[in-house]
Short mmCIF file of C-alpha atoms in Angstrom, two decimals:
data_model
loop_
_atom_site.label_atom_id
_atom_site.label_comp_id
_atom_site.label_asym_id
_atom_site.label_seq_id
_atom_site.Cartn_x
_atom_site.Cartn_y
_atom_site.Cartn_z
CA UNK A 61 59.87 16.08 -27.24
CA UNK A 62 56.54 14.80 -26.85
CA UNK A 63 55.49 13.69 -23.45
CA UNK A 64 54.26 10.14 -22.56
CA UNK A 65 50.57 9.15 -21.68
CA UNK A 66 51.87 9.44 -17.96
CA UNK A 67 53.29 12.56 -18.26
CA UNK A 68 50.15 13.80 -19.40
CA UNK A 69 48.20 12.76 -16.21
CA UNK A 70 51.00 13.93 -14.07
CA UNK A 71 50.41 17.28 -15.67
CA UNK A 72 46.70 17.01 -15.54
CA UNK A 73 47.48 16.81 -11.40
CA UNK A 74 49.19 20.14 -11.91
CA UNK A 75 46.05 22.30 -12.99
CA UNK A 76 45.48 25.53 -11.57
CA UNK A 77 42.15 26.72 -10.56
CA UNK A 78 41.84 28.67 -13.41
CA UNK A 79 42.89 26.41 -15.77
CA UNK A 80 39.78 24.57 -14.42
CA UNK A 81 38.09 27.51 -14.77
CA UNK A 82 38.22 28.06 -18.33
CA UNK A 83 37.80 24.12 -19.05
CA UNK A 84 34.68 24.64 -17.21
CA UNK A 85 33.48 27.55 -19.52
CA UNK A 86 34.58 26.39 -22.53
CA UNK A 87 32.45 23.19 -21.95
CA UNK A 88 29.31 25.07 -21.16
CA UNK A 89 29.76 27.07 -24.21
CA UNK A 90 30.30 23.89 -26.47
CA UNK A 91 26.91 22.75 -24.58
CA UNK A 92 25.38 25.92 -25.24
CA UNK A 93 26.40 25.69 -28.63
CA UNK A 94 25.37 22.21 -29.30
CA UNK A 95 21.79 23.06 -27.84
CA UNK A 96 21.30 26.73 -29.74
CA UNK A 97 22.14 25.96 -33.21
CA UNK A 98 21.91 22.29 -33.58
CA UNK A 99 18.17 21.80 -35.11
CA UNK A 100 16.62 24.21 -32.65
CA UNK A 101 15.09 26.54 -35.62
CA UNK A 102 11.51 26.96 -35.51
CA UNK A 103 9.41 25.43 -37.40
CA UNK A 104 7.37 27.57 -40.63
CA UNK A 105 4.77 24.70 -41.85
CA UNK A 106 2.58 21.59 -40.60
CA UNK A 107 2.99 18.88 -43.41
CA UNK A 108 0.18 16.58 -42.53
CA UNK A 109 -0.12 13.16 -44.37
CA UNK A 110 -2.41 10.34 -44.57
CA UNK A 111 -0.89 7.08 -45.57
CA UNK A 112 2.14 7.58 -47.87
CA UNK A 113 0.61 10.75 -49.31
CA UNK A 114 1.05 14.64 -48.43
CA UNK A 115 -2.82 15.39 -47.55
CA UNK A 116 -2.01 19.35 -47.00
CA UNK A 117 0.36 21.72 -45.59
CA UNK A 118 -0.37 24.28 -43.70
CA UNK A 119 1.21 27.57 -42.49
CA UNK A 120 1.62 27.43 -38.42
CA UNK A 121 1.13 31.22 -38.08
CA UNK A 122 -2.58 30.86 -38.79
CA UNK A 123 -4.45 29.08 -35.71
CA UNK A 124 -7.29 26.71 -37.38
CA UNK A 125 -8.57 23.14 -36.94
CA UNK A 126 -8.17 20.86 -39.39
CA UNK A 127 -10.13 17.34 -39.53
CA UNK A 128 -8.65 15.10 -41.72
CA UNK A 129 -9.83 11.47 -42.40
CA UNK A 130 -7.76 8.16 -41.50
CA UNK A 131 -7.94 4.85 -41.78
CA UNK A 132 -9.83 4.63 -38.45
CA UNK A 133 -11.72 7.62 -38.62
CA UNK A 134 -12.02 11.33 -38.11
CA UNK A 135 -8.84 13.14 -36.03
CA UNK A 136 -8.71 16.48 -35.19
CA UNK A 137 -5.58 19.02 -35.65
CA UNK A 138 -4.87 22.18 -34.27
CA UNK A 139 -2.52 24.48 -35.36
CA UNK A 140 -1.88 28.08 -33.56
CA UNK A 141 1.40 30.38 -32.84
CA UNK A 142 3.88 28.54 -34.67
CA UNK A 143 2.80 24.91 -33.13
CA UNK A 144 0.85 22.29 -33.85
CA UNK A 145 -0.46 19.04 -32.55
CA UNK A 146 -3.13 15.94 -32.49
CA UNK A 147 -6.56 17.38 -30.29
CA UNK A 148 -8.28 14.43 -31.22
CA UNK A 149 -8.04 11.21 -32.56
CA UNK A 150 -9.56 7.81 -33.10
CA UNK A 151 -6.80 5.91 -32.28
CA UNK A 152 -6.83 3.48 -29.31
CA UNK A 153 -3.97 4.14 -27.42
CA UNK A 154 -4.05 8.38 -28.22
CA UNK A 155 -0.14 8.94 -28.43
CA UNK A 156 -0.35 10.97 -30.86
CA UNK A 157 -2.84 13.13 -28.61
CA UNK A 158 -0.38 12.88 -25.76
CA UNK A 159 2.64 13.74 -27.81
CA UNK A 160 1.25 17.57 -27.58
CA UNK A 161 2.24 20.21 -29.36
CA UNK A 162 5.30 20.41 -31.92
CA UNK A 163 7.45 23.66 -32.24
CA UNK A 164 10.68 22.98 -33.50
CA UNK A 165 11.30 22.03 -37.37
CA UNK A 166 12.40 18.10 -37.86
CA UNK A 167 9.69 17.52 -35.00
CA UNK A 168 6.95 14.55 -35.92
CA UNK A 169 3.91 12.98 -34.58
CA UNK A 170 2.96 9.70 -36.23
CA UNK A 171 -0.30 8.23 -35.25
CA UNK A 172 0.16 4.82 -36.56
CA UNK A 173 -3.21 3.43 -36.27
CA UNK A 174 -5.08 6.01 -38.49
CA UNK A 175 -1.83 6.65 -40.71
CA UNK A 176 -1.91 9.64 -40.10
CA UNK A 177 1.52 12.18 -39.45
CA UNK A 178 2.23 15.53 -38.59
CA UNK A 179 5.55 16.71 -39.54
CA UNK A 180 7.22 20.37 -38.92
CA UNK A 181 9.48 21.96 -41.46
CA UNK A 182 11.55 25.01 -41.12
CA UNK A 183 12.68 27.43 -43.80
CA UNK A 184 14.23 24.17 -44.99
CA UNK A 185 14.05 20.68 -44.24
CA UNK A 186 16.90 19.53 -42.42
CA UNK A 187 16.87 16.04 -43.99
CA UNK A 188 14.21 14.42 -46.61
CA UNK A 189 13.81 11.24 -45.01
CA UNK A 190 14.43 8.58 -41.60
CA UNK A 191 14.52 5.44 -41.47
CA UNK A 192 14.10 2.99 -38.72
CA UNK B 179 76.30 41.12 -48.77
CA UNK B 180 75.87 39.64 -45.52
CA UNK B 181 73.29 40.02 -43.22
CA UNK B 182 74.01 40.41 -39.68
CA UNK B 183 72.20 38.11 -38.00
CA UNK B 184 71.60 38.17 -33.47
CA UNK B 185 71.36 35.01 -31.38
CA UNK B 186 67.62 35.75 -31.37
CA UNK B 187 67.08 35.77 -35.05
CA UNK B 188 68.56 32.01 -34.94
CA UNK B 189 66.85 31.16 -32.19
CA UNK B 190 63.37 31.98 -33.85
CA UNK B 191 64.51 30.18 -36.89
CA UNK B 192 65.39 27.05 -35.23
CA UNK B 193 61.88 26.85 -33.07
CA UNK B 194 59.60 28.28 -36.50
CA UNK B 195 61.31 25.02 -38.21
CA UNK B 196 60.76 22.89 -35.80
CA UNK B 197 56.78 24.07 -35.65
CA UNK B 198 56.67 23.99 -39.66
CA UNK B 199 58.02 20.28 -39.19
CA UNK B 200 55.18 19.58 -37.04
CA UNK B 201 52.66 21.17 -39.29
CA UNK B 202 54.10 19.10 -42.15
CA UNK B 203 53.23 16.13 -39.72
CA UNK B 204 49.93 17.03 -39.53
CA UNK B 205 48.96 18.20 -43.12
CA UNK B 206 49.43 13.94 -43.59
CA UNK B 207 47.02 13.18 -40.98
CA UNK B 208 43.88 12.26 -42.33
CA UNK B 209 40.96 14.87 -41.09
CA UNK B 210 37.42 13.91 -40.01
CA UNK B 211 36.26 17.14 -41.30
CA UNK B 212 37.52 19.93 -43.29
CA UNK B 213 39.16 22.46 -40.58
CA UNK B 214 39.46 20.08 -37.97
CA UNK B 215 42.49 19.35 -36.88
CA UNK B 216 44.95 18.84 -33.57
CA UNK B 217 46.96 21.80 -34.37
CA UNK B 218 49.76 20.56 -33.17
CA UNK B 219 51.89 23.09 -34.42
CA UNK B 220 50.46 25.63 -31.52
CA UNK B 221 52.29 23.45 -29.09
CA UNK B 222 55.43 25.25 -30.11
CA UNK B 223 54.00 28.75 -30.00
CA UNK B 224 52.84 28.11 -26.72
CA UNK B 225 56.00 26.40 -25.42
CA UNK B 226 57.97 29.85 -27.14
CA UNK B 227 55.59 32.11 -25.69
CA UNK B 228 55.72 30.71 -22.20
CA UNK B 229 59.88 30.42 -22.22
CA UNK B 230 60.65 33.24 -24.12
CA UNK B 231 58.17 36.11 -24.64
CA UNK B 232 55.36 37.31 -27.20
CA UNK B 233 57.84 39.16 -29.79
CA UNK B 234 59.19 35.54 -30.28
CA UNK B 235 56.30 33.28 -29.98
CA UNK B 236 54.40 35.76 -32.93
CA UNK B 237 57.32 35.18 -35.22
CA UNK B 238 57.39 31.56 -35.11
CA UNK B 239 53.79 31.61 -35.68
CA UNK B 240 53.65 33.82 -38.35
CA UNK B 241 56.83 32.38 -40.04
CA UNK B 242 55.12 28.82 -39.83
CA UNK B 243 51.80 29.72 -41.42
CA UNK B 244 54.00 31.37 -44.45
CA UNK B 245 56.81 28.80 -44.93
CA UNK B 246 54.12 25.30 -44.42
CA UNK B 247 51.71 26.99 -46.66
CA UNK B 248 54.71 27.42 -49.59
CA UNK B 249 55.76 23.88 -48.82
CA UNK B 250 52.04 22.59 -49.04
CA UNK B 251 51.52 24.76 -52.40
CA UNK B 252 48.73 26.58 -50.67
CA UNK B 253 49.91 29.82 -50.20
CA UNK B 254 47.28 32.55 -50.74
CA UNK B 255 45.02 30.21 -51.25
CA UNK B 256 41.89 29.87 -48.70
CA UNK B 257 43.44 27.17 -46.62
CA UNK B 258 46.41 29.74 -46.65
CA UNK B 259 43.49 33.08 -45.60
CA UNK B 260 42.34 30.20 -42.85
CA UNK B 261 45.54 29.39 -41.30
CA UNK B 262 46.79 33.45 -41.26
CA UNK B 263 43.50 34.63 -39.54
CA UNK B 264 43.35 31.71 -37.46
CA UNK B 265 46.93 32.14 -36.34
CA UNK B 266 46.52 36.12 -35.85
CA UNK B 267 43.51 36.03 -33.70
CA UNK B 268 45.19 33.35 -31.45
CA UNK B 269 48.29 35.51 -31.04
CA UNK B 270 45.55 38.36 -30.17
CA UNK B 271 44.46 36.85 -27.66
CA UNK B 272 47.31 34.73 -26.28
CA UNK B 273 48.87 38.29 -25.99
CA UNK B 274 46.47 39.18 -23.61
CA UNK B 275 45.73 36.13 -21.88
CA UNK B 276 50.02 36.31 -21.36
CA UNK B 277 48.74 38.75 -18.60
CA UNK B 278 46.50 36.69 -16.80
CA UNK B 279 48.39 35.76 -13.08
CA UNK B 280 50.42 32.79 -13.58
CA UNK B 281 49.59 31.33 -10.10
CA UNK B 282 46.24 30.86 -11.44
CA UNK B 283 46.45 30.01 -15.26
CA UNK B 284 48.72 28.21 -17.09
CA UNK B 285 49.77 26.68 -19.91
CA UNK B 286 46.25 24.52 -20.54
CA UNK B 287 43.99 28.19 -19.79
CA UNK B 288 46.31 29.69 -22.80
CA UNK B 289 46.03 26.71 -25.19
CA UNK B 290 42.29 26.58 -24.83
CA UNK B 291 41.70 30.28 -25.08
CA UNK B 292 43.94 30.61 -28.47
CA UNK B 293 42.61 27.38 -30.07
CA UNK B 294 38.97 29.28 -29.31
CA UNK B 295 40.47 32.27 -30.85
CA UNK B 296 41.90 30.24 -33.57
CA UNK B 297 38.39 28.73 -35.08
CA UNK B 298 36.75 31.93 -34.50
CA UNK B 299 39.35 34.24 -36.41
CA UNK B 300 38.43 31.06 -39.54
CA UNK B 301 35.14 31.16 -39.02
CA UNK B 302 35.22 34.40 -39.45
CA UNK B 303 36.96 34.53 -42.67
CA UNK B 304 34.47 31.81 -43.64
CA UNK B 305 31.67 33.18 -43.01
CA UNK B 306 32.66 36.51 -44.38
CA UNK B 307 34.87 35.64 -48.00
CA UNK B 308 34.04 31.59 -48.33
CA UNK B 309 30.82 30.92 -47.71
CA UNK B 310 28.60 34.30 -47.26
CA UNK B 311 25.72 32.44 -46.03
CA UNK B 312 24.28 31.03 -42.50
CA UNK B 313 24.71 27.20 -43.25
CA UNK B 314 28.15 27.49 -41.50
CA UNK B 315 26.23 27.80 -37.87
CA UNK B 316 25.78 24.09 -38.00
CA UNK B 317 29.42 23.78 -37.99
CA UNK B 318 30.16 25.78 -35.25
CA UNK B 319 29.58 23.67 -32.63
CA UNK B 320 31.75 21.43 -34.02
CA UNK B 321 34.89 23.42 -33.91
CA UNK B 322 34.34 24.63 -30.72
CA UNK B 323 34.38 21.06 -29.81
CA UNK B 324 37.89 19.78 -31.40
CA UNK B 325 39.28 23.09 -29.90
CA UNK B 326 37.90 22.40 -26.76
CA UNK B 327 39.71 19.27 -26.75
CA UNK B 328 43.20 19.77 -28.26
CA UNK B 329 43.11 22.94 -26.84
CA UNK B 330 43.21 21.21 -23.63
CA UNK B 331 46.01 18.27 -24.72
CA UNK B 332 47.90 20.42 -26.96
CA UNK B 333 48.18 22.54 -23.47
CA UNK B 334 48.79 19.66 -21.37
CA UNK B 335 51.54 18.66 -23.50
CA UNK B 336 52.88 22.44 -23.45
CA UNK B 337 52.59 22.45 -19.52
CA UNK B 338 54.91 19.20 -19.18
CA UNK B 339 57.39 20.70 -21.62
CA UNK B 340 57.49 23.76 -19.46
CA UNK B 341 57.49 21.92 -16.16
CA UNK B 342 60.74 19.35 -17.51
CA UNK B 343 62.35 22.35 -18.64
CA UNK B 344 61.71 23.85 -15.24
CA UNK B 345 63.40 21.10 -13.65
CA UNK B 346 66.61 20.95 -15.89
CA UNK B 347 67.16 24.34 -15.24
CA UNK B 348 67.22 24.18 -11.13
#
């Protein structure tokens, strides 16, 4: 009963257009998918830390600047409308800065030089740690 | 007492066995994930649906989500729930999709389109009776996946039955 591996690509030669057609809309709804509910949720909070400890959290619906103290100095964070990111830093190289601003939960900026991180969490965190 | 039975009666029999055997075949398969699975079973419906007509193919599809879930030990159980609404949605929908011009879709359109129907009719039940909250959107795009793809083998497969059958018969 079952057909062989090259009856299978003989049949794939005998597609009709709309066979095609609904292989080609099924995949950009399994895209679509993929993209809408795969750890697009925005994010509720700013967890900011300094070294290996939580220095504050703050709510990303209320727009303020927050200075916070690294190893290297002074940097600068801005949180408004549900984002957040570095304004200013000490750092040398200013990725952080660069990185912009964060939106979605799971999202991070690490400034490595002044130990500082910004991390966004949703309603829930989608996992506790990562490793690399 | 006998029962009488028609040529059709024994015809549906012998095909709802054959997809029960199948579905026995694939309740050993080892699964990735809860739910995900090749469904190979659907081949027959398919094949019964395309060569005979929707009366038939609905029978053997209902009669094989009873009968394997008795044999498994599952019946009314949730797997049992899962299998029923998945089946009944597919029919649905393969009964409509029956209708779509055959020049232009065949046996792969129908296999995708019910094995979409399939997840969503569990899903469904899921999300409604098992587990009442949200969480299961992170599955979804899972299952839309797998049905995505053995939808589209399970029809291949289907299409060269049909086709070899096509050629006995000229």
């Amino acid at each position: 009963m079952f057909a062989s591996f090259t009856q299978i690509k003989n049949s794939i030669t005998h597609l009709r257009i709309g066979d095609w057609l609904v292989i080609a809309i099924s995949s950009v709804l399994v895209v679509y998918l993929f993209q809408h509910l795969w750890s697009h949720e925005h994010a509720a909070k700013v967890q900011i830390r300094v070294g290996d400890k939580v220095h504050a959290t703050y709510d990303l619906n209320l727009a303020r600047h927050v200075q916070v103290t690294g190893a290297l100095g002074e940097a600068v964070i801005h949180i408004a409308h549900g984002k957040a990111r570095f304004a200013k830093s000490p750092c040398h190289n200013q990725y952080c800065v660069h990185q912009g601003w964060l939106n979605h939960s799971g999202q991070a900026a690490i400034c490595l030089p002044n130990q500082i991180s910004l991390e966004l969490i949703g309603e829930k965190k989608p996992y506790d740690t990562l490793n690399y | 007492m006998q029962i009488q039975t028609t040529s059709d009666d024994h015809r549906i029999a012998k095909l709802a066995a054959f997809a029960i055997a199948l579905h026995m075949v694939e309740a050993l398969l080892p699964s990735p994930l809860p739910g995900v699975k090749p469904g190979i079973a659907n081949i027959v419906t398919l094949y019964v649906l395309l060569r005979y007509n929707f009366a038939t193919a609905a029978w053997v599809s209902i009669l094989r989500v009873f009968a394997s879930s008795l044999l498994l030990g599952q019946f009314l159980s949730p797997t049992f729930a899962l299998s029923l609404s998945g089946a009944i949605l597919s029919l649905g929908v393969l009964g409509l999709a029956v209708h779509l011009p055959k020049r232009y879709f065949g046996a792969v359109s129908l296999s995708i389109l019910a094995a979409f129907a399939h997840i969503g009719g569990q899903l469904l039940v899921v999300r409604l009776w098992l587990i009442p909250h949200a969480s299961v959107a992170y599955l979804i795009p899972v299952f839309a996946l797998a049905a995505l793809v053995f939808g589209l083998i399970n029809g291949l497969i289907t299409a060269q039955l049909i086709n070899k059958h096509q050629r006995h018969d000229q």
